[in-house]
CSV table of C-alpha atoms in Angstrom, one decimal:
chain,number,residue,atom,x,y,z
A,1,THR,CA,128.8,223.8,158.2
A,2,GLN,CA,131.5,221.9,156.5
A,3,LEU,CA,134.5,220.9,158.6
A,4,LEU,CA,136.8,221.0,155.6
A,5,GLU,CA,136.4,223.7,152.9
A,6,GLN,CA,137.9,223.3,149.6
A,7,SER,CA,138.7,225.8,146.9
A,8,PRO,CA,138.0,226.3,144.1
A,9,GLN,CA,134.8,224.3,143.9
A,10,PHE,CA,135.2,223.9,140.1
A,11,LEU,CA,138.3,224.3,137.9
A,12,SER,CA,138.5,223.9,134.1
A,13,ILE,CA,142.0,224.3,132.7
A,14,GLN,CA,143.9,223.5,129.5
A,15,GLU,CA,146.3,220.5,129.2
A,16,GLY,CA,149.8,221.5,130.3
A,17,GLU,CA,148.8,224.1,132.8
A,18,ASN,CA,149.6,224.0,136.5
A,19,LEU,CA,146.9,224.2,139.2
A,20,THR,CA,146.6,224.4,143.1
A,21,VAL,CA,143.7,223.1,145.0
A,22,TYR,CA,143.3,224.2,148.7
A,23,CYS,CA,141.8,222.4,151.8
A,24,ASN,CA,141.1,224.5,154.8
A,25,SER,CA,139.6,224.1,158.3
A,26,SER,CA,139.7,225.8,161.7
A,27,SER,CA,140.3,222.4,163.2
A,28,VAL,CA,143.5,220.5,163.8
A,29,PHE,CA,143.9,217.3,162.2
A,30,SER,CA,146.1,214.4,163.1
A,31,SER,CA,146.3,213.3,159.5
A,32,LEU,CA,144.9,214.6,156.2
A,33,GLN,CA,144.3,212.5,153.1
A,34,TRP,CA,143.6,213.4,149.4
A,35,TYR,CA,141.4,211.3,147.3
A,36,ARG,CA,140.3,211.4,143.6
A,37,GLN,CA,137.0,210.2,142.5
A,38,GLU,CA,135.8,209.4,139.0
A,39,PRO,CA,132.2,209.2,137.8
A,40,GLY,CA,130.4,206.1,139.0
A,41,GLU,CA,133.2,205.1,141.4
A,42,GLY,CA,134.1,205.6,145.0
A,43,PRO,CA,137.0,207.8,146.0
A,44,VAL,CA,140.4,206.4,145.8
A,45,LEU,CA,143.3,207.4,148.1
A,46,LEU,CA,146.2,209.4,146.6
A,47,VAL,CA,148.2,210.3,149.7
A,48,THR,CA,148.3,210.6,153.5
A,49,VAL,CA,150.2,213.4,155.3
A,50,VAL,CA,150.7,213.3,159.0
A,51,THR,CA,153.4,215.9,160.0
A,52,GLY,CA,152.9,219.7,160.0
A,53,GLY,CA,154.8,221.2,157.1
A,54,GLU,CA,155.0,217.7,155.3
A,55,VAL,CA,155.4,217.7,151.7
A,56,LYS,CA,154.8,214.6,149.5
A,57,LYS,CA,155.3,214.1,145.8
A,58,LEU,CA,153.4,211.6,143.6
A,59,LYS,CA,154.7,212.0,140.0
A,60,ARG,CA,153.2,215.5,138.9
A,61,LEU,CA,151.3,215.9,142.2
A,62,THR,CA,152.7,217.7,145.1
A,63,PHE,CA,150.8,217.6,148.5
A,64,GLN,CA,151.6,219.8,151.5
A,65,PHE,CA,150.1,219.7,155.0
A,66,GLY,CA,150.1,223.1,156.7
A,67,ASP,CA,152.5,223.7,159.7
A,68,ALA,CA,149.5,224.0,162.1
A,69,ARG,CA,147.8,220.9,160.5
A,70,LYS,CA,144.7,222.8,159.8
A,71,ASP,CA,145.1,223.1,155.9
A,72,SER,CA,146.6,221.4,153.0
A,73,SER,CA,147.2,221.9,149.3
A,74,LEU,CA,147.5,219.8,146.1
A,75,HIS,CA,149.5,221.2,143.3
A,76,ILE,CA,149.4,219.5,139.9
A,77,THR,CA,152.2,220.3,137.3
A,78,ALA,CA,151.4,220.1,133.7
A,79,ALA,CA,147.9,218.7,134.0
A,80,GLN,CA,146.8,216.0,131.8
A,81,PRO,CA,143.3,214.9,130.7
A,82,GLY,CA,143.6,211.9,132.8
A,83,ASP,CA,143.8,214.2,135.9
A,84,THR,CA,140.2,215.1,135.3
A,85,GLY,CA,138.0,214.1,138.5
A,86,LEU,CA,136.8,215.2,141.7
A,87,TYR,CA,139.5,215.8,144.3
A,88,LEU,CA,138.5,215.4,147.9
A,89,CYS,CA,140.5,216.1,151.0
A,90,ALA,CA,139.8,214.2,154.2
A,91,GLY,CA,140.8,214.6,157.7
A,92,THR,CA,141.1,212.6,161.0
A,93,ARG,CA,140.5,215.0,163.8
A,94,GLU,CA,142.7,215.0,166.9
A,95,GLN,CA,140.4,213.1,169.2
A,96,THR,CA,141.4,210.4,171.5
A,97,GLY,CA,140.2,207.0,170.3
A,98,ALA,CA,138.5,208.2,167.2
A,99,ASN,CA,139.3,207.7,163.5
A,100,ASN,CA,136.4,209.4,161.9
A,101,LEU,CA,137.3,210.4,158.5
A,102,PHE,CA,135.5,213.8,157.4
A,103,PHE,CA,135.6,214.8,153.8
A,104,GLY,CA,135.9,218.2,152.2
A,105,THR,CA,133.5,219.9,149.9
A,106,GLY,CA,135.5,218.7,146.9
A,107,THR,CA,137.2,220.4,143.7
A,108,ARG,CA,135.8,219.2,140.4
A,109,LEU,CA,138.7,219.4,138.0
A,110,THR,CA,138.4,219.3,134.2
A,111,VAL,CA,141.5,219.2,132.0
A,112,ILE,CA,140.7,220.1,128.5
A,113,PRO,CA,143.0,218.5,125.8
B,1,ASP,CA,141.7,191.3,144.3
B,2,ALA,CA,140.4,192.7,147.6
B,3,ARG,CA,137.5,195.2,147.4
B,4,VAL,CA,134.6,196.5,149.2
B,5,THR,CA,131.4,195.2,147.8
B,6,GLN,CA,128.0,197.1,147.9
B,7,THR,CA,124.6,195.9,146.9
B,8,PRO,CA,122.5,196.9,145.2
B,9,ARG,CA,124.2,199.3,142.7
B,10,ASP,CA,121.1,201.0,142.0
B,11,LYS,CA,117.8,201.2,143.8
B,12,VAL,CA,114.6,203.0,142.9
B,13,THR,CA,111.8,203.0,145.4
B,14,GLU,CA,108.6,204.7,146.3
B,15,MET,CA,108.4,207.1,149.1
B,16,GLY,CA,107.5,205.3,152.4
B,17,GLN,CA,109.1,202.0,151.5
B,18,GLU,CA,112.0,200.4,153.5
B,19,VAL,CA,115.4,200.3,151.8
B,20,THR,CA,118.3,198.2,152.9
B,21,MET,CA,121.8,198.7,151.4
B,22,ARG,CA,124.5,196.1,152.1
B,23,CYS,CA,128.2,196.2,152.3
B,24,GLN,CA,131.0,193.5,152.5
B,25,PRO,CA,134.1,195.1,153.8
B,26,ILE,CA,137.5,193.9,152.8
B,27,LEU,CA,138.5,190.9,154.8
B,28,GLY,CA,140.5,191.8,157.9
B,29,HIS,CA,139.5,195.4,158.0
B,30,ASN,CA,138.2,196.5,161.4
B,31,THR,CA,136.7,199.9,160.5
B,32,VAL,CA,133.6,200.5,158.5
B,33,PHE,CA,132.2,203.9,157.3
B,34,TRP,CA,128.9,204.8,155.8
B,35,TYR,CA,128.8,207.9,153.6
B,36,ARG,CA,126.1,209.7,151.7
B,37,GLN,CA,127.1,211.8,148.7
B,38,THR,CA,125.0,214.5,147.0
B,39,MET,CA,125.9,217.5,144.8
B,40,MET,CA,124.8,219.9,147.4
B,41,GLN,CA,126.3,218.4,150.6
B,42,GLY,CA,129.3,216.4,149.2
B,43,LEU,CA,130.4,213.3,151.2
B,44,GLU,CA,128.6,213.3,154.6
B,45,LEU,CA,129.7,210.8,157.2
B,46,LEU,CA,126.6,208.8,158.5
B,47,ALA,CA,128.1,206.2,160.7
B,48,TYR,CA,131.3,204.7,161.7
B,49,PHE,CA,132.0,201.3,163.2
B,50,ARG,CA,135.1,199.7,164.9
B,51,ASN,CA,135.2,196.1,165.4
B,52,ARG,CA,131.6,195.9,164.7
B,53,ALA,CA,130.7,198.4,167.3
B,54,PRO,CA,129.1,201.8,166.4
B,55,LEU,CA,131.6,204.5,167.4
B,56,ASP,CA,129.8,207.5,165.8
B,57,ASP,CA,126.5,207.7,164.1
B,58,SER,CA,125.7,211.3,165.0
B,59,GLY,CA,125.7,212.2,161.2
B,60,MET,CA,122.7,209.9,160.7
B,61,PRO,CA,118.9,210.8,161.0
B,62,LYS,CA,118.0,208.6,163.9
B,63,ASP,CA,114.2,208.6,163.3
B,64,ARG,CA,114.5,206.8,160.0
B,65,PHE,CA,118.1,205.6,159.4
B,66,SER,CA,119.8,202.6,161.2
B,67,ALA,CA,123.2,201.0,160.7
B,68,GLU,CA,124.3,197.6,161.9
B,69,MET,CA,127.1,195.1,161.6
B,70,PRO,CA,125.5,191.6,162.1
B,71,ASP,CA,129.0,190.1,161.6
B,72,ALA,CA,132.4,191.2,160.5
B,73,THR,CA,131.6,190.4,156.8
B,74,LEU,CA,128.3,192.3,156.6
B,75,ALA,CA,127.3,196.0,157.2
B,76,THR,CA,123.8,197.3,156.6
B,77,LEU,CA,122.2,200.7,156.3
B,78,LYS,CA,118.4,200.8,156.5
B,79,ILE,CA,116.0,203.7,155.8
B,80,GLN,CA,112.6,203.2,156.9
B,81,PRO,CA,110.4,205.1,155.8
B,82,SER,CA,112.3,206.4,152.8
B,83,GLU,CA,111.7,210.0,151.6
B,84,PRO,CA,112.7,211.7,148.3
B,85,ARG,CA,115.3,213.8,150.1
B,86,ASP,CA,117.1,210.5,150.9
B,87,SER,CA,118.0,210.3,147.2
B,88,ALA,CA,121.7,210.1,146.9
B,89,VAL,CA,124.7,207.8,146.4
B,90,TYR,CA,125.5,205.8,149.6
B,91,PHE,CA,129.1,204.7,150.0
B,92,CYS,CA,130.5,202.0,152.2
B,93,ALA,CA,134.3,202.0,153.1
B,94,SER,CA,136.4,199.9,155.2
B,95,GLY,CA,139.8,200.4,156.6
B,96,LEU,CA,142.3,199.4,159.3
B,97,GLY,CA,141.7,201.9,162.2
B,98,GLN,CA,144.6,201.2,164.4
B,99,GLY,CA,146.2,204.6,164.1
B,100,VAL,CA,146.5,207.7,162.1
B,101,LEU,CA,148.5,206.1,159.4
B,102,ASN,CA,146.0,203.4,159.0
B,103,THR,CA,142.7,205.4,158.4
B,104,GLU,CA,142.9,205.1,154.6
B,105,ALA,CA,139.3,204.2,153.5
B,106,PHE,CA,138.7,201.7,150.8
B,107,PHE,CA,135.5,202.6,149.1
B,108,GLY,CA,132.9,200.4,147.3
B,109,GLN,CA,131.2,201.5,144.2
B,110,GLY,CA,128.3,202.9,146.0
B,111,THR,CA,124.4,202.4,145.8
B,112,ARG,CA,122.6,205.0,144.0
B,113,LEU,CA,119.2,205.5,145.6
B,114,THR,CA,116.3,207.2,144.1
B,115,VAL,CA,113.2,207.8,146.1
B,116,VAL,CA,110.1,208.8,144.1
């Protein structure tokens, strides 16, 4: 059983379209991160959210942390082919003294030119 | 340019052989993670070290896997004996584990292991 479930698992869209990726859990997280991974490489951090309800923007990407700190979403506006990749959410559980970083199941995004 | 270095990049071995994967974390980072990535399971946390001490290795099959940090510049993951189901990409990541804002994990490029 995965701690963090992402949906959709696969997403193929045309350039210029908008999309939203979801990351859900029944656990509370002290922080949540979004990473992007390209073939043959390790994941690279995009953003960290810490406060319930927090919204962060990174150019065309908008990240939101749920009020209860159990879920998060990533919205991409006007997707570009360069956005293609595997998007992973990762959370640090509220657990004293621990900073284990658990990753979600991933969303594989393909943006078609 | 600080980065996590993993060796080897690719490893093909026969079932039953010992495999050792190495990781050099970013200088100054006190946290090291080992992950395994497969298409079916995604990224699974195998082990987690803070200041060279293992804090959590509950995700690691203990009978054949072992993880150590002989010193602050080297982390190792060993599989003995290896089995075909161990075939995966193994990632090492390092970070500064001082608080929730410092849990960014910097990943290496991974070791692609194939056990035949």
